[in-house]
Every structure is written in structure tokens, then in C-alpha cells.
PDB file of C-alpha atoms and ligand atoms in Angstrom:
ATOM      1  CA  MET A   1      14.316 -15.561   1.538  1.00 60.00           C
ATOM      2  CA  SER A   2      12.383 -14.324   4.199  1.00 84.00           C
ATOM      3  CA  ARG A   3      10.228 -11.262   3.968  1.00 96.00           C
ATOM      4  CA  ARG A   4       7.258 -10.468   6.583  1.00 95.00           C
ATOM      5  CA  PRO A   5       3.904 -10.438   5.499  1.00 97.00           C
ATOM      6  CA  CYS A   6       2.218  -6.964   5.197  1.00 98.00           C
ATOM      7  CA  ILE A   7      -1.375  -6.328   5.466  1.00 98.00           C
ATOM      8  CA  ALA A   8      -2.766  -2.992   5.029  1.00 98.00           C
ATOM      9  CA  ALA A   9      -6.233  -2.202   5.301  1.00 98.00           C
ATOM     10  CA  ASN A  10      -7.309   1.052   3.018  1.00 98.00           C
ATOM     11  CA  TRP A  11     -10.597   2.254   4.260  1.00 98.00           C
ATOM     12  CA  LYS A  12     -10.552   5.527   2.140  1.00 98.00           C
ATOM     13  CA  MET A  13     -13.388   7.248   2.624  1.00 98.00           C
ATOM     14  CA  ASN A  14     -15.261   5.502   5.282  1.00 98.00           C
ATOM     15  CA  LYS A  15     -15.347   5.369   8.587  1.00 98.00           C
ATOM     16  CA  THR A  16     -16.014   8.143  11.180  1.00 98.00           C
ATOM     17  CA  ALA A  17     -13.748   7.969  14.448  1.00 98.00           C
ATOM     18  CA  ASP A  18     -16.654   6.564  16.260  1.00 98.00           C
ATOM     19  CA  GLU A  19     -17.077   3.986  13.571  1.00 98.00           C
ATOM     20  CA  ALA A  20     -13.025   3.054  13.783  1.00 98.00           C
ATOM     21  CA  ASP A  21     -13.077   2.723  17.136  1.00 98.00           C
ATOM     22  CA  ASP A  22     -15.939   0.449  16.382  1.00 98.00           C
ATOM     23  CA  PHE A  23     -13.405  -1.727  14.187  1.00 98.00           C
ATOM     24  CA  LEU A  24     -11.238  -1.800  16.396  1.00 98.00           C
ATOM     25  CA  ASP A  25     -12.346  -2.822  20.252  1.00 98.00           C
ATOM     26  CA  PRO A  26     -13.310  -6.205  18.308  1.00 98.00           C
ATOM     27  CA  PHE A  27     -10.003  -6.156  16.519  1.00 98.00           C
ATOM     28  CA  LEU A  28      -7.053  -5.280  18.389  1.00 98.00           C
ATOM     29  CA  PRO A  29      -7.654  -7.579  21.193  1.00 96.00           C
ATOM     30  CA  SER A  30      -7.277 -10.171  18.123  1.00 95.00           C
ATOM     31  CA  GLN A  31      -3.361  -8.889  17.078  1.00 95.00           C
ATOM     32  CA  SER A  32      -0.470 -10.230  18.380  1.00 91.00           C
ATOM     33  CA  ALA A  33       3.367  -9.080  17.314  1.00 90.00           C
ATOM     34  CA  ASP A  34       4.327 -12.512  15.795  1.00 90.00           C
ATOM     35  CA  GLY A  35       2.011 -12.595  13.080  1.00 91.00           C
ATOM     36  CA  PRO A  36       2.362 -10.557   9.731  1.00 96.00           C
ATOM     37  CA  GLU A  37       2.871  -6.814   9.862  1.00 97.00           C
ATOM     38  CA  VAL A  38      -1.220  -5.017   9.951  1.00 98.00           C
ATOM     39  CA  ILE A  39      -1.299  -1.715   8.758  1.00 98.00           C
ATOM     40  CA  ILE A  40      -4.801   0.545   9.189  1.00 98.00           C
ATOM     41  CA  CYS A  41      -5.101   3.318   6.930  1.00 98.00           C
ATOM     42  CA  PRO A  42      -8.326   6.001   8.188  1.00 98.00           C
ATOM     43  CA  THR A  43      -9.184   9.093   6.395  1.00 98.00           C
ATOM     44  CA  PHE A  44      -7.060  12.023   8.214  1.00 98.00           C
ATOM     45  CA  LEU A  45      -9.834  12.872  10.854  1.00 98.00           C
ATOM     46  CA  ALA A  46     -10.022   9.333  12.011  1.00 98.00           C
ATOM     47  CA  LEU A  47      -6.090   8.906  11.934  1.00 98.00           C
ATOM     48  CA  GLY A  48      -5.456  10.811  15.208  1.00 98.00           C
ATOM     49  CA  ARG A  49      -8.065   8.545  17.189  1.00 98.00           C
ATOM     50  CA  VAL A  50      -6.460   5.226  15.641  1.00 98.00           C
ATOM     51  CA  ALA A  51      -2.592   6.222  16.356  1.00 98.00           C
ATOM     52  CA  GLU A  52      -3.539   6.579  19.809  1.00 98.00           C
ATOM     53  CA  ARG A  53      -5.600   3.447  19.954  1.00 98.00           C
ATOM     54  CA  CYS A  54      -2.720   1.679  18.020  1.00 98.00           C
ATOM     55  CA  ALA A  55       0.046   2.623  20.142  1.00 97.00           C
ATOM     56  CA  GLY A  56       1.276   0.155  22.124  1.00 95.00           C
ATOM     57  CA  THR A  57      -0.064  -2.563  20.072  1.00 96.00           C
ATOM     58  CA  SER A  58       1.227  -4.486  17.023  1.00 96.00           C
ATOM     59  CA  VAL A  59      -0.931  -2.885  14.510  1.00 98.00           C
ATOM     60  CA  ARG A  60       0.544   0.159  12.726  1.00 98.00           C
ATOM     61  CA  VAL A  61      -0.946   3.485  11.137  1.00 98.00           C
ATOM     62  CA  ALA A  62      -1.183   4.894   7.544  1.00 99.00           C
ATOM     63  CA  ALA A  63      -2.800   7.880   6.132  1.00 98.00           C
ATOM     64  CA  GLN A  64      -3.708   7.659   2.511  1.00 98.00           C
ATOM     65  CA  ASN A  65      -1.889  10.411   1.136  1.00 98.00           C
ATOM     66  CA  MET A  66       0.787  13.461   2.088  1.00 98.00           C
ATOM     67  CA  HIS A  67       2.097  16.181   0.258  1.00 98.00           C
ATOM     68  CA  PHE A  68       5.771  16.214  -1.060  1.00 98.00           C
ATOM     69  CA  ASP A  69       5.987  19.501   1.078  1.00 98.00           C
ATOM     70  CA  ASP A  70       7.000  20.016   4.703  1.00 98.00           C
ATOM     71  CA  SER A  71       4.071  23.326   4.527  1.00 98.00           C
ATOM     72  CA  GLY A  72       3.160  26.177   2.610  1.00 98.00           C
ATOM     73  CA  ALA A  73       0.644  27.171   0.593  1.00 98.00           C
ATOM     74  CA  TYR A  74      -1.385  23.700  -0.570  1.00 98.00           C
ATOM     75  CA  THR A  75      -4.899  24.653   0.358  1.00 98.00           C
ATOM     76  CA  GLY A  76      -6.671  20.614   1.761  1.00 97.00           C
ATOM     77  CA  GLU A  77      -3.045  18.731   1.809  1.00 98.00           C
ATOM     78  CA  VAL A  78      -1.330  17.113   4.955  1.00 98.00           C
ATOM     79  CA  SER A  79       2.627  16.739   5.083  1.00 98.00           C
ATOM     80  CA  ALA A  80       4.664  14.003   6.472  1.00 98.00           C
ATOM     81  CA  PRO A  81       5.990  15.809  10.080  1.00 98.00           C
ATOM     82  CA  MET A  82       2.278  16.582  10.484  1.00 98.00           C
ATOM     83  CA  LEU A  83       1.021  12.344   9.745  1.00 98.00           C
ATOM     84  CA  LEU A  84       4.542  11.999  12.366  1.00 98.00           C
ATOM     85  CA  ASP A  85       3.630  14.698  14.893  1.00 98.00           C
ATOM     86  CA  ILE A  86      -0.058  12.220  15.576  1.00 98.00           C
ATOM     87  CA  GLY A  87       1.986   9.477  15.557  1.00 98.00           C
ATOM     88  CA  VAL A  88       1.338   8.096  11.845  1.00 98.00           C
ATOM     89  CA  ASP A  89       3.957   5.026  10.546  1.00 98.00           C
ATOM     90  CA  GLY A  90       3.409   5.196   6.916  1.00 98.00           C
ATOM     91  CA  VAL A  91       1.607   6.706   4.164  1.00 99.00           C
ATOM     92  CA  ILE A  92      -0.487   4.703   1.129  1.00 98.00           C
ATOM     93  CA  LEU A  93       0.963   6.606  -2.054  1.00 98.00           C
ATOM     94  CA  GLY A  94      -0.139   6.725  -5.723  1.00 98.00           C
ATOM     95  CA  HIS A  95      -3.396   4.766  -5.729  1.00 98.00           C
ATOM     96  CA  SER A  96      -5.264   4.335  -8.704  1.00 97.00           C
ATOM     97  CA  GLU A  97      -8.064   6.491  -7.239  1.00 97.00           C
ATOM     98  CA  ARG A  98      -5.820   9.263  -6.447  1.00 97.00           C
ATOM     99  CA  ARG A  99      -4.453   9.073 -10.165  1.00 97.00           C
ATOM    100  CA  GLN A 100      -7.699   8.798 -11.753  1.00 95.00           C
ATOM    101  CA  TYR A 101     -10.024  11.508  -9.724  1.00 96.00           C
ATOM    102  CA  PHE A 102      -7.289  13.428  -8.284  1.00 96.00           C
ATOM    103  CA  GLY A 103      -4.630  14.016 -11.533  1.00 96.00           C
ATOM    104  CA  GLU A 104      -1.682  12.165  -9.387  1.00 97.00           C
ATOM    105  CA  THR A 105       1.250  12.312 -11.855  1.00 98.00           C
ATOM    106  CA  ASP A 106       3.998  10.101 -11.445  1.00 98.00           C
ATOM    107  CA  GLU A 107       6.214  12.771 -10.820  1.00 97.00           C
ATOM    108  CA  ASP A 108       4.330  13.966  -7.836  1.00 97.00           C
ATOM    109  CA  LEU A 109       5.039  10.537  -6.550  1.00 98.00           C
ATOM    110  CA  ALA A 110       8.640  10.595  -6.855  1.00 98.00           C
ATOM    111  CA  ARG A 111       8.691  13.122  -4.874  1.00 98.00           C
ATOM    112  CA  LYS A 112       6.107  12.241  -2.159  1.00 98.00           C
ATOM    113  CA  VAL A 113       7.655   8.819  -1.746  1.00 98.00           C
ATOM    114  CA  ARG A 114      11.426  10.478  -1.279  1.00 98.00           C
ATOM    115  CA  ARG A 115       9.875  12.783   1.563  1.00 98.00           C
ATOM    116  CA  ALA A 116       8.401   9.572   2.941  1.00 98.00           C
ATOM    117  CA  VAL A 117      11.662   7.642   3.110  1.00 98.00           C
ATOM    118  CA  GLU A 118      13.629  10.659   4.527  1.00 98.00           C
ATOM    119  CA  ALA A 119      10.883  11.830   6.999  1.00 98.00           C
ATOM    120  CA  GLY A 120      10.915   7.957   8.178  1.00 98.00           C
ATOM    121  CA  LEU A 121       7.202   7.233   6.857  1.00 98.00           C
ATOM    122  CA  GLU A 122       6.907   3.603   5.455  1.00 98.00           C
ATOM    123  CA  PRO A 123       5.095   4.132   2.018  1.00 98.00           C
ATOM    124  CA  ILE A 124       3.080   1.963   0.497  1.00 98.00           C
ATOM    125  CA  LEU A 125       3.398   2.597  -3.278  1.00 98.00           C
ATOM    126  CA  CYS A 126       0.381   1.163  -5.669  1.00 98.00           C
ATOM    127  CA  CYS A 127       1.042   0.719  -9.088  1.00 98.00           C
ATOM    128  CA  GLY A 128      -1.281  -1.248 -11.637  1.00 98.00           C
ATOM    129  CA  GLU A 129      -2.726  -1.227 -15.137  1.00 97.00           C
ATOM    130  CA  THR A 130      -5.781  -0.770 -16.872  1.00 96.00           C
ATOM    131  CA  ASP A 131      -8.150  -3.187 -18.382  1.00 94.00           C
ATOM    132  CA  ALA A 132      -7.350  -1.819 -21.254  1.00 94.00           C
ATOM    133  CA  GLN A 133      -3.732  -1.540 -20.944  1.00 96.00           C
ATOM    134  CA  ARG A 134      -3.247  -5.138 -19.961  1.00 94.00           C
ATOM    135  CA  GLU A 135      -5.336  -6.185 -23.542  1.00 93.00           C
ATOM    136  CA  SER A 136      -3.391  -4.239 -25.020  1.00 96.00           C
ATOM    137  CA  GLY A 137      -0.212  -5.667 -24.043  1.00 96.00           C
ATOM    138  CA  ASP A 138       0.602  -2.409 -22.091  1.00 97.00           C
ATOM    139  CA  MET A 139       1.184  -4.138 -18.538  1.00 97.00           C
ATOM    140  CA  GLU A 140       4.812  -4.196 -18.402  1.00 98.00           C
ATOM    141  CA  ALA A 141       5.581  -0.860 -20.301  1.00 98.00           C
ATOM    142  CA  VAL A 142       2.782   0.415 -17.658  1.00 98.00           C
ATOM    143  CA  LEU A 143       4.599  -1.061 -14.454  1.00 98.00           C
ATOM    144  CA  SER A 144       7.565  -0.053 -15.700  1.00 98.00           C
ATOM    145  CA  HIS A 145       6.726   3.639 -16.050  1.00 98.00           C
ATOM    146  CA  GLN A 146       5.001   3.884 -12.879  1.00 98.00           C
ATOM    147  CA  VAL A 147       7.702   1.758 -10.679  1.00 98.00           C
ATOM    148  CA  LEU A 148      10.850   2.975 -12.088  1.00 98.00           C
ATOM    149  CA  THR A 149       9.595   6.806 -12.055  1.00 98.00           C
ATOM    150  CA  ASP A 150       7.653   6.425  -8.437  1.00 98.00           C
ATOM    151  CA  LEU A 151      11.219   4.951  -6.930  1.00 98.00           C
ATOM    152  CA  ALA A 152      13.381   7.348  -8.639  1.00 98.00           C
ATOM    153  CA  GLU A 153      14.570   9.741  -6.103  1.00 98.00           C
ATOM    154  CA  VAL A 154      14.636   7.339  -3.028  1.00 98.00           C
ATOM    155  CA  HIS A 155      18.482   6.231  -2.684  1.00 98.00           C
ATOM    156  CA  THR A 156      18.829   2.611  -3.439  1.00 97.00           C
ATOM    157  CA  GLU A 157      20.131   2.185  -0.120  1.00 97.00           C
ATOM    158  CA  ASP A 158      16.639   2.804   1.145  1.00 98.00           C
ATOM    159  CA  LEU A 159      15.009   0.874  -1.684  1.00 98.00           C
ATOM    160  CA  ASP A 160      13.690  -1.960   1.185  1.00 98.00           C
ATOM    161  CA  LYS A 161      11.951   0.592   2.939  1.00 98.00           C
ATOM    162  CA  VAL A 162       9.485   1.294   0.421  1.00 98.00           C
ATOM    163  CA  VAL A 163       6.628  -1.293   0.354  1.00 98.00           C
ATOM    164  CA  ILE A 164       4.992  -1.685  -3.110  1.00 98.00           C
ATOM    165  CA  ALA A 165       1.281  -2.507  -3.882  1.00 98.00           C
ATOM    166  CA  TYR A 166       0.411  -3.765  -7.230  1.00 98.00           C
ATOM    167  CA  GLU A 167      -2.850  -3.273  -7.903  1.00 97.00           C
ATOM    168  CA  PRO A 168      -4.666  -3.730 -11.025  1.00 97.00           C
ATOM    169  CA  ILE A 169      -7.158  -1.545 -11.542  1.00 95.00           C
ATOM    170  CA  TRP A 170      -9.590  -3.842 -12.808  1.00 94.00           C
ATOM    171  CA  ALA A 171      -9.514  -5.864  -9.562  1.00 92.00           C
ATOM    172  CA  ILE A 172      -9.851  -2.954  -7.185  1.00 90.00           C
ATOM    173  CA  GLY A 173     -13.699  -2.474  -5.739  1.00 86.00           C
ATOM    174  CA  THR A 174     -14.719  -4.963  -8.744  1.00 89.00           C
ATOM    175  CA  GLY A 175     -15.243  -8.950  -7.192  1.00 87.00           C
ATOM    176  CA  ARG A 176     -12.623  -9.205 -10.648  1.00 90.00           C
ATOM    177  CA  THR A 177      -9.794 -10.644  -8.327  1.00 87.00           C
ATOM    178  CA  ALA A 178      -6.320 -11.427 -10.257  1.00 89.00           C
ATOM    179  CA  SER A 179      -5.874 -15.559 -10.898  1.00 94.00           C
ATOM    180  CA  ASP A 180      -2.537 -16.082  -8.864  1.00 94.00           C
ATOM    181  CA  GLY A 181      -0.520 -16.856 -11.435  1.00 95.00           C
ATOM    182  CA  GLN A 182      -1.444 -13.232 -12.886  1.00 95.00           C
ATOM    183  CA  ALA A 183      -0.520 -11.706  -9.165  1.00 97.00           C
ATOM    184  CA  GLN A 184       2.501 -13.729  -8.657  1.00 97.00           C
ATOM    185  CA  GLU A 185       3.558 -13.282 -12.634  1.00 97.00           C
ATOM    186  CA  ALA A 186       2.877  -9.029 -12.436  1.00 98.00           C
ATOM    187  CA  ILE A 187       4.674  -8.947  -9.447  1.00 98.00           C
ATOM    188  CA  GLU A 188       7.392 -10.730 -10.391  1.00 98.00           C
ATOM    189  CA  PHE A 189       7.751  -8.756 -13.213  1.00 98.00           C
ATOM    190  CA  ILE A 190       7.624  -5.345 -10.475  1.00 98.00           C
ATOM    191  CA  ARG A 191      10.205  -7.132  -8.708  1.00 98.00           C
ATOM    192  CA  SER A 192      12.497  -7.617 -11.891  1.00 98.00           C
ATOM    193  CA  LEU A 193      12.163  -3.957 -11.984  1.00 98.00           C
ATOM    194  CA  LEU A 194      13.826  -3.137  -9.093  1.00 98.00           C
ATOM    195  CA  ARG A 195      16.638  -5.889  -9.954  1.00 98.00           C
ATOM    196  CA  THR A 196      17.687  -3.275 -12.102  1.00 97.00           C
ATOM    197  CA  ARG A 197      18.224  -0.862  -9.329  1.00 97.00           C
ATOM    198  CA  ASP A 198      19.806  -3.574  -7.175  1.00 97.00           C
ATOM    199  CA  ASP A 199      19.608  -6.952  -7.222  1.00 97.00           C
ATOM    200  CA  ALA A 200      20.273  -7.567  -3.040  1.00 97.00           C
ATOM    201  CA  LYS A 201      17.753  -4.619  -2.130  1.00 97.00           C
ATOM    202  CA  ALA A 202      14.935  -6.464  -4.536  1.00 98.00           C
ATOM    203  CA  ASP A 203      15.000  -9.397  -2.978  1.00 97.00           C
ATOM    204  CA  LEU A 204      14.326  -7.191   0.296  1.00 98.00           C
ATOM    205  CA  VAL A 205      11.416  -5.289  -0.659  1.00 98.00           C
ATOM    206  CA  ARG A 206       7.752  -6.299   0.047  1.00 98.00           C
ATOM    207  CA  ILE A 207       5.220  -6.280  -3.058  1.00 98.00           C
ATOM    208  CA  LEU A 208       1.692  -6.952  -1.626  1.00 98.00           C
ATOM    209  CA  TYR A 209      -1.244  -7.941  -4.137  1.00 97.00           C
ATOM    210  CA  GLY A 210      -4.692  -5.783  -4.056  1.00 97.00           C
ATOM    211  CA  GLY A 211      -7.663  -6.043  -5.391  1.00 96.00           C
ATOM    212  CA  SER A 212     -10.412  -7.711  -4.358  1.00 94.00           C
ATOM    213  CA  VAL A 213      -9.177  -9.875  -1.465  1.00 96.00           C
ATOM    214  CA  LYS A 214     -11.195 -11.910   0.585  1.00 97.00           C
ATOM    215  CA  PRO A 215     -11.548 -14.221   2.845  1.00 97.00           C
ATOM    216  CA  GLY A 216     -11.801 -17.173   0.559  1.00 96.00           C
ATOM    217  CA  ASN A 217      -8.877 -15.994  -2.212  1.00 96.00           C
ATOM    218  CA  ALA A 218      -6.475 -14.920   0.528  1.00 97.00           C
ATOM    219  CA  GLU A 219      -4.416 -17.341   1.377  1.00 96.00           C
ATOM    220  CA  ALA A 220      -3.724 -18.894  -2.372  1.00 96.00           C
ATOM    221  CA  LEU A 221      -3.097 -15.464  -3.379  1.00 97.00           C
ATOM    222  CA  LEU A 222      -0.342 -14.681  -0.412  1.00 97.00           C
ATOM    223  CA  GLY A 223       0.625 -18.016  -0.590  1.00 96.00           C
ATOM    224  CA  MET A 224       2.713 -17.061  -4.245  1.00 96.00           C
ATOM    225  CA  PRO A 225       6.373 -16.804  -3.843  1.00 96.00           C
ATOM    226  CA  ASP A 226       6.564 -13.269  -4.865  1.00 97.00           C
ATOM    227  CA  ILE A 227       3.879 -12.296  -3.005  1.00 98.00           C
ATOM    228  CA  ASP A 228       4.363 -10.580   0.414  1.00 98.00           C
ATOM    229  CA  GLY A 229       1.042  -9.650   1.566  1.00 98.00           C
ATOM    230  CA  ALA A 230      -2.594  -7.832   0.754  1.00 98.00           C
ATOM    231  CA  LEU A 231      -3.884  -3.836   0.220  1.00 98.00           C
ATOM    232  CA  VAL A 232      -7.160  -4.262   1.106  1.00 98.00           C
ATOM    233  CA  GLY A 233     -10.132  -2.204   0.295  1.00 97.00           C
ATOM    234  CA  GLY A 234     -13.470  -3.167   1.019  1.00 97.00           C
ATOM    235  CA  ALA A 235     -12.914  -6.814   2.987  1.00 98.00           C
ATOM    236  CA  ALA A 236     -11.222  -4.222   5.336  1.00 98.00           C
ATOM    237  CA  LEU A 237     -13.763  -2.553   6.450  1.00 98.00           C
ATOM    238  CA  ASP A 238     -14.909  -5.347   8.372  1.00 98.00           C
ATOM    239  CA  PRO A 239     -12.647  -6.764  11.548  1.00 98.00           C
ATOM    240  CA  ASP A 240     -13.959 -10.628  10.869  1.00 98.00           C
ATOM    241  CA  ASP A 241     -13.363 -10.313   7.250  1.00 98.00           C
ATOM    242  CA  PHE A 242      -9.853  -9.031   7.552  1.00 98.00           C
ATOM    243  CA  GLY A 243      -9.219 -10.325  10.752  1.00 98.00           C
ATOM    244  CA  ALA A 244      -9.505 -13.744   8.811  1.00 98.00           C
ATOM    245  CA  ILE A 245      -6.895 -12.023   5.856  1.00 98.00           C
ATOM    246  CA  VAL A 246      -4.439 -11.674   8.844  1.00 98.00           C
ATOM    247  CA  ALA A 247      -4.716 -15.248  10.033  1.00 97.00           C
ATOM    248  CA  ALA A 248      -4.365 -15.804   6.287  1.00 96.00           C
ATOM    249  CA  ALA A 249      -1.142 -14.279   5.704  1.00 94.00           C
ATOM    250  CA  GLY A 250      -0.079 -16.222   9.000  1.00 85.00           C
ATOM    251  CA  ASN A 251      -0.294 -19.314   7.510  1.00 55.00           C
ATOM    252  CA  GLY A 252       1.127 -18.285   4.100  1.00 47.00           C
TER     253      GLY A 252
HETATM  254  C1  LIG B 301      -7.661  -0.748  -3.085  1.00 91.82           C
HETATM  255  O1  LIG B 301      -8.340   0.033  -3.569  1.00 91.82           O
HETATM  256  O2  LIG B 301      -6.477  -0.820  -2.643  1.00 91.82           O
HETATM  257  C2  LIG B 301      -8.096  -2.148  -3.112  1.00 91.82           C
HETATM  258  C3  LIG B 301      -7.429  -3.166  -3.239  1.00 91.82           C
HETATM  259  O3  LIG B 301     -10.200  -2.068  -2.914  1.00 91.82           O
HETATM  260  P1  LIG B 301     -10.942  -3.652  -3.028  1.00 91.82           P
HETATM  261  O4  LIG B 301      -9.650  -4.944  -2.211  1.00 91.82           O
HETATM  262  O5  LIG B 301     -11.466  -3.559  -2.658  1.00 91.82           O
HETATM  263  O6  LIG B 301     -10.852  -4.026  -4.370  1.00 91.82           O
END
């Protein structure tokens, strides 16, 4: 089963447009179309600049959030047509920081994921358990609820248009990476959830690992059979570190 690896940089609330240029200057010339799919996810304010710089290259660009409606009285929000209008290819949805700090619910996410797919944006849907949920044996229940609810409004034939990122919350920004085995086990479980929707599609969906991925641990994680790439936070702020992770996926 061949799934093209995908390595995404979640810059979170970091980098102005000029700082994004400083990253792209050395990074873009090092990338080629025959490697993994590479996606940069800047803030809304740097998205236009990054999309312009990446146009005509193999590097794709995604937002970190969007609204499920196309327009309306939603102060501070941005919609799918607005992202498409400036050349954006995809969108991170359901990052744990948005769930935790901004009250994003699985019901919101079901609408957002459906709208992204309908609009032709590639969603990177994040899911993952807290430390306490893992310790109390609830990891599978949490992942089941998140994944099955968030994908509920996506037509089965479109399931492989969604990229899923398994990001255990205890591993995000903490330096505590999940072991290769822990990440593989959770991602294999997520794939088994997709099988309840469609067996053949489940084999096509790319599922990434996220949580303190670094150049030093990327190759081992990416070598696991069900791990199809990485969503990278801290280490994606540096072009050399992020380039090394992309290179590790090329070797995986
Ligand atoms: C993330 O927030 O998506 C993430 C994986 O962050 P970090 O790599 O810094 O843990």
C-alpha cells in the first residue's frame, strides 16, 4: 500500500511575513517534487506571502483554522473561499490548542472538515488524547469519538481527501515524544476506525504523527508502517531542522 508521505510545518503564532521569507529563502531551493508532500502552515497574516512564494514550487500551503460557513457575521473568522482566493491548498483543523483554548468542538469540526473537502482544501484533521486520558485507559474512546464525529459529514468516497494527524497532547511542545511503538499503535487504531467507514479507503488515508518530532527522532517514527508523515511544531520554525525531517521522510 503506497501512501505519499506528508510533512507539515505548523508555525502556530510565530513568524511575520518577513520572517517567513527568511525561512523560505534557504528552504524552497532545497525541495523537489519527487520527495514527500511538504506543507507550510503560517499565520493568516503571512499566508498570502507564503502562498505567493510557494506558487510554482512543490511546497504547499495550509491555514491553521477556518470557519465552516463561507461568509457572514463571524467576527475574526476566515472562510474556505477566502483561503482559496489567495492560493492556499489546505487547512489544519481541530488542533488541540484550538480545542483547548478556543472551545472548538467536534460538532464544529464535523462541519469544518466537510466544508474544507467540498471546497477543495486538504484538511489536516488533528486528534489526540491527554496524559490523564491515556493513563485512565480512555485513549481509544477519545480517538474514536474525535475521529468518527469529525469525519461524520464527509462522504465515504472523499475520505482519502482528509489527512489525519495523531497528536497526543502530552507530547506537543513538551519534548516528550511518543515512542515509535506508541505512535504506531494509536495510528493503527485510527486506521481501524476508518475501516468501519470503508476498508479500501482506510488504506489510502494518510495519518501523520505530531508531538515533539525532531531531526533526531523523525526517521524512526516515519519508518513505522502506519505512520505516513509528521505534523511538526517547534522544529518546523528552523529551515535546517525542518529540512532534515523532510529528508528523513524521503528515506522512510
Ligand atoms: C503541533 O503543535 O502540532 C506540534 C506537533 O508541536 P511540537 O512539534 O512543537 O510538539
